[in-house]
Amino acid sequence: MVVLDIGGTKIAVARWVKGALRDRKQIVMPAGEGEWRSAIQSIAEAFPDAGRLGVAVTGSTDGHTIKAINQNVISYWNGYPLAPFLQELWGCPVFLLNDAQAAAWGEFVASGRRPKNLLFITLSTGVGGGLVLNGGLFMGHLGLAGHVGHVSSSVKALDGDSLCGCGRLNCLETVASGAALSRQATHITGANMDAAAVFAGFHAGDPTCLRIISTAALAVAHQIADAHATLGLEEVRIGGSVGLAAGMIETIVAAQKSLPLLFQVPVRRAALQADAGLIGVGHWVDQMETSL
Ligand code: ADP
Ligand code: BMX
Ligand code: ZN
């Protein structure tokens, strides 16, 4: 099998051989549709003879089409026929799964303990979420379940009310995504800063960067508490380049201390790190086939 992870910022690809990744490669996610189609075509040429294609993808998928919930990320994905496009290129069956749902499944399978109810959160270009409930991946109608990035946040961004690309106001994604960290820092300082620069400032003790990261962490801590109140979570795993950046998880755990003990769900770093989506979709396709 070949596995793909298509995110807002990067595309990762690998061969999935006996439950492990081989020949992993990564490219930047191109901005426009034409460049994106050519990039995928080049990947298909470099990774032929897939047999099956497992795809962890940003957005909401029914297994056939893809919809960007945040239309600012990929504007041409609104019921886009992703599976037929990939099927034509690879000439094999294609399985689509939301990227955070794939990562949740990867973390669940990789965890020896197999927690009953697990929430995976990716803090990346956007904020994504995936749920494993009662030991099964919960995708919901049209694959929307777990989209915690689009639940509104009582903790607002530092640059004021923010309209999310999904059409709602003050979603968690407007406070704690890589794009949100960059937007707030750029607005406050007047200098163009990406998320990595905000973390560099955070580690150097810059007060603006400290406030941006601690506000994002508090918003995530509240969102975890809200999800816990609804679902009864045993554990939360955090991934994505922002989630995995040094200091982020520690700041979320510190923010949880301001909440009643009942809502302080154990938060851990994704064991599979940046490969949780690729590995998760590999396991998911494997187990779907054995259950057929
Ligand atoms: P994707 O969203 O494509 O899955 P990532 O998980 O890499 O990709 O998340 C991309 C986001 O993470 C971008 O906003 C980017 O600026 C930010 N980012 C990338 N590297 C770092 C880093 N070292 N520290 C903090 N943020 C980072
Ligand atoms: C957005 C949404 C989710 C995705 C999450 C993380 C889009 C295109 N994606 O909330 O489906 O899981 O981002 O995705 O609307 P990433 O691109 O940051 O990895
Ligand atoms: Zn939103």
PDB file of N, CA and C in Angstrom, residues 174-210:
ATOM      1  N   THR A 174      -9.087  29.839  15.241  1.00  0.00           N
ATOM      2  CA  THR A 174      -8.670  31.245  15.097  1.00  0.00           C
ATOM      3  C   THR A 174      -7.748  31.680  16.246  1.00  0.00           C
ATOM      4  N   VAL A 175      -7.581  30.800  17.252  1.00  0.00           N
ATOM      5  CA  VAL A 175      -6.765  31.150  18.421  1.00  0.00           C
ATOM      6  C   VAL A 175      -5.481  30.309  18.476  1.00  0.00           C
ATOM      7  N   ALA A 176      -5.584  29.016  18.125  1.00  0.00           N
ATOM      8  CA  ALA A 176      -4.495  28.089  18.459  1.00  0.00           C
ATOM      9  C   ALA A 176      -3.849  27.388  17.269  1.00  0.00           C
ATOM     10  N   SER A 177      -4.257  27.678  16.033  1.00  0.00           N
ATOM     11  CA  SER A 177      -3.602  27.045  14.876  1.00  0.00           C
ATOM     12  C   SER A 177      -2.295  27.774  14.558  1.00  0.00           C
ATOM     13  N   GLY A 178      -1.459  27.144  13.738  1.00  0.00           N
ATOM     14  CA  GLY A 178      -0.232  27.806  13.287  1.00  0.00           C
ATOM     15  C   GLY A 178      -0.562  29.115  12.589  1.00  0.00           C
ATOM     16  N   ALA A 179      -1.596  29.095  11.755  1.00  0.00           N
ATOM     17  CA  ALA A 179      -2.007  30.313  11.039  1.00  0.00           C
ATOM     18  C   ALA A 179      -2.445  31.393  12.031  1.00  0.00           C
ATOM     19  N   ALA A 180      -3.120  30.976  13.110  1.00  0.00           N
ATOM     20  CA  ALA A 180      -3.613  31.940  14.107  1.00  0.00           C
ATOM     21  C   ALA A 180      -2.460  32.548  14.915  1.00  0.00           C
ATOM     22  N   LEU A 181      -1.463  31.726  15.265  1.00  0.00           N
ATOM     23  CA  LEU A 181      -0.310  32.257  16.018  1.00  0.00           C
ATOM     24  C   LEU A 181       0.393  33.311  15.171  1.00  0.00           C
ATOM     25  N   SER A 182       0.587  32.967  13.891  1.00  0.00           N
ATOM     26  CA  SER A 182       1.261  33.876  12.967  1.00  0.00           C
ATOM     27  C   SER A 182       0.452  35.169  12.780  1.00  0.00           C
ATOM     28  N   ARG A 183      -0.869  35.014  12.589  1.00  0.00           N
ATOM     29  CA  ARG A 183      -1.735  36.196  12.368  1.00  0.00           C
ATOM     30  C   ARG A 183      -1.688  37.146  13.568  1.00  0.00           C
ATOM     31  N   GLN A 184      -1.792  36.594  14.789  1.00  0.00           N
ATOM     32  CA  GLN A 184      -1.799  37.439  15.985  1.00  0.00           C
ATOM     33  C   GLN A 184      -0.461  38.156  16.163  1.00  0.00           C
ATOM     34  N   ALA A 185       0.639  37.409  15.989  1.00  0.00           N
ATOM     35  CA  ALA A 185       1.968  38.002  16.189  1.00  0.00           C
ATOM     36  C   ALA A 185       2.224  39.093  15.156  1.00  0.00           C
ATOM     37  N   THR A 186       1.810  38.836  13.922  1.00  0.00           N
ATOM     38  CA  THR A 186       2.023  39.806  12.849  1.00  0.00           C
ATOM     39  C   THR A 186       1.193  41.064  13.119  1.00  0.00           C
ATOM     40  N   HIS A 187      -0.034  40.872  13.582  1.00  0.00           N
ATOM     41  CA  HIS A 187      -0.924  42.001  13.889  1.00  0.00           C
ATOM     42  C   HIS A 187      -0.343  42.852  15.032  1.00  0.00           C
ATOM     43  N   ILE A 188       0.137  42.183  16.078  1.00  0.00           N
ATOM     44  CA  ILE A 188       0.577  42.933  17.268  1.00  0.00           C
ATOM     45  C   ILE A 188       1.930  43.613  17.042  1.00  0.00           C
ATOM     46  N   THR A 189       2.870  42.892  16.404  1.00  0.00           N
ATOM     47  CA  THR A 189       4.240  43.447  16.280  1.00  0.00           C
ATOM     48  C   THR A 189       4.415  44.268  15.000  1.00  0.00           C
ATOM     49  N   GLY A 190       3.569  43.995  13.996  1.00  0.00           N
ATOM     50  CA  GLY A 190       3.740  44.681  12.716  1.00  0.00           C
ATOM     51  C   GLY A 190       4.798  44.029  11.843  1.00  0.00           C
ATOM     52  N   ALA A 191       5.480  43.020  12.388  1.00  0.00           N
ATOM     53  CA  ALA A 191       6.498  42.294  11.597  1.00  0.00           C
ATOM     54  C   ALA A 191       5.907  40.963  11.167  1.00  0.00           C
ATOM     55  N   ASN A 192       6.287  40.488   9.974  1.00  0.00           N
ATOM     56  CA  ASN A 192       5.772  39.211   9.489  1.00  0.00           C
ATOM     57  C   ASN A 192       6.376  38.062  10.288  1.00  0.00           C
ATOM     58  N   MET A 193       5.558  37.346  11.057  1.00  0.00           N
ATOM     59  CA  MET A 193       6.097  36.247  11.888  1.00  0.00           C
ATOM     60  C   MET A 193       5.323  34.973  11.615  1.00  0.00           C
ATOM     61  N   ASP A 194       6.034  33.874  11.351  1.00  0.00           N
ATOM     62  CA  ASP A 194       5.342  32.590  11.230  1.00  0.00           C
ATOM     63  C   ASP A 194       5.295  31.912  12.607  1.00  0.00           C
ATOM     64  N   ALA A 195       4.661  30.736  12.670  1.00  0.00           N
ATOM     65  CA  ALA A 195       4.472  30.082  13.979  1.00  0.00           C
ATOM     66  C   ALA A 195       5.809  29.729  14.624  1.00  0.00           C
ATOM     67  N   ALA A 196       6.778  29.296  13.807  1.00  0.00           N
ATOM     68  CA  ALA A 196       8.095  28.935  14.369  1.00  0.00           C
ATOM     69  C   ALA A 196       8.747  30.170  15.003  1.00  0.00           C
ATOM     70  N   ALA A 197       8.557  31.334  14.396  1.00  0.00           N
ATOM     71  CA  ALA A 197       9.132  32.572  14.951  1.00  0.00           C
ATOM     72  C   ALA A 197       8.439  32.928  16.270  1.00  0.00           C
ATOM     73  N   VAL A 198       7.148  32.644  16.376  1.00  0.00           N
ATOM     74  CA  VAL A 198       6.426  32.907  17.636  1.00  0.00           C
ATOM     75  C   VAL A 198       7.006  32.008  18.743  1.00  0.00           C
ATOM     76  N   PHE A 199       7.299  30.758  18.393  1.00  0.00           N
ATOM     77  CA  PHE A 199       7.907  29.852  19.384  1.00  0.00           C
ATOM     78  C   PHE A 199       9.320  30.296  19.747  1.00  0.00           C
ATOM     79  N   ALA A 200      10.069  30.797  18.769  1.00  0.00           N
ATOM     80  CA  ALA A 200      11.426  31.287  19.063  1.00  0.00           C
ATOM     81  C   ALA A 200      11.327  32.447  20.059  1.00  0.00           C
ATOM     82  N   GLY A 201      10.361  33.343  19.843  1.00  0.00           N
ATOM     83  CA  GLY A 201      10.150  34.462  20.760  1.00  0.00           C
ATOM     84  C   GLY A 201       9.720  33.985  22.139  1.00  0.00           C
ATOM     85  N   PHE A 202       8.852  32.997  22.151  1.00  0.00           N
ATOM     86  CA  PHE A 202       8.367  32.389  23.408  1.00  0.00           C
ATOM     87  C   PHE A 202       9.557  31.872  24.235  1.00  0.00           C
ATOM     88  N   HIS A 203      10.469  31.159  23.560  1.00  0.00           N
ATOM     89  CA  HIS A 203      11.629  30.591  24.278  1.00  0.00           C
ATOM     90  C   HIS A 203      12.627  31.671  24.691  1.00  0.00           C
ATOM     91  N   ALA A 204      12.602  32.790  23.959  1.00  0.00           N
ATOM     92  CA  ALA A 204      13.514  33.897  24.311  1.00  0.00           C
ATOM     93  C   ALA A 204      12.893  34.818  25.365  1.00  0.00           C
ATOM     94  N   GLY A 205      11.651  34.509  25.788  1.00  0.00           N
ATOM     95  CA  GLY A 205      10.994  35.298  26.834  1.00  0.00           C
ATOM     96  C   GLY A 205      10.300  36.552  26.333  1.00  0.00           C
ATOM     97  N   ASP A 206      10.044  36.647  25.031  1.00  0.00           N
ATOM     98  CA  ASP A 206       9.334  37.815  24.491  1.00  0.00           C
ATOM     99  C   ASP A 206       7.896  37.845  25.028  1.00  0.00           C
ATOM    100  N   PRO A 207       7.475  38.959  25.662  1.00  0.00           N
ATOM    101  CA  PRO A 207       6.155  38.982  26.317  1.00  0.00           C
ATOM    102  C   PRO A 207       4.982  38.758  25.359  1.00  0.00           C
ATOM    103  N   THR A 208       5.062  39.310  24.137  1.00  0.00           N
ATOM    104  CA  THR A 208       3.961  39.110  23.176  1.00  0.00           C
ATOM    105  C   THR A 208       3.835  37.636  22.803  1.00  0.00           C
ATOM    106  N   CYS A 209       4.971  37.008  22.498  1.00  0.00           N
ATOM    107  CA  CYS A 209       4.942  35.584  22.106  1.00  0.00           C
ATOM    108  C   CYS A 209       4.495  34.713  23.276  1.00  0.00           C
ATOM    109  N   LEU A 210       4.923  35.073  24.491  1.00  0.00           N
ATOM    110  CA  LEU A 210       4.479  34.325  25.679  1.00  0.00           C
ATOM    111  C   LEU A 210       2.961  34.400  25.820  1.00  0.00           C
TER     112      LEU A 210
END
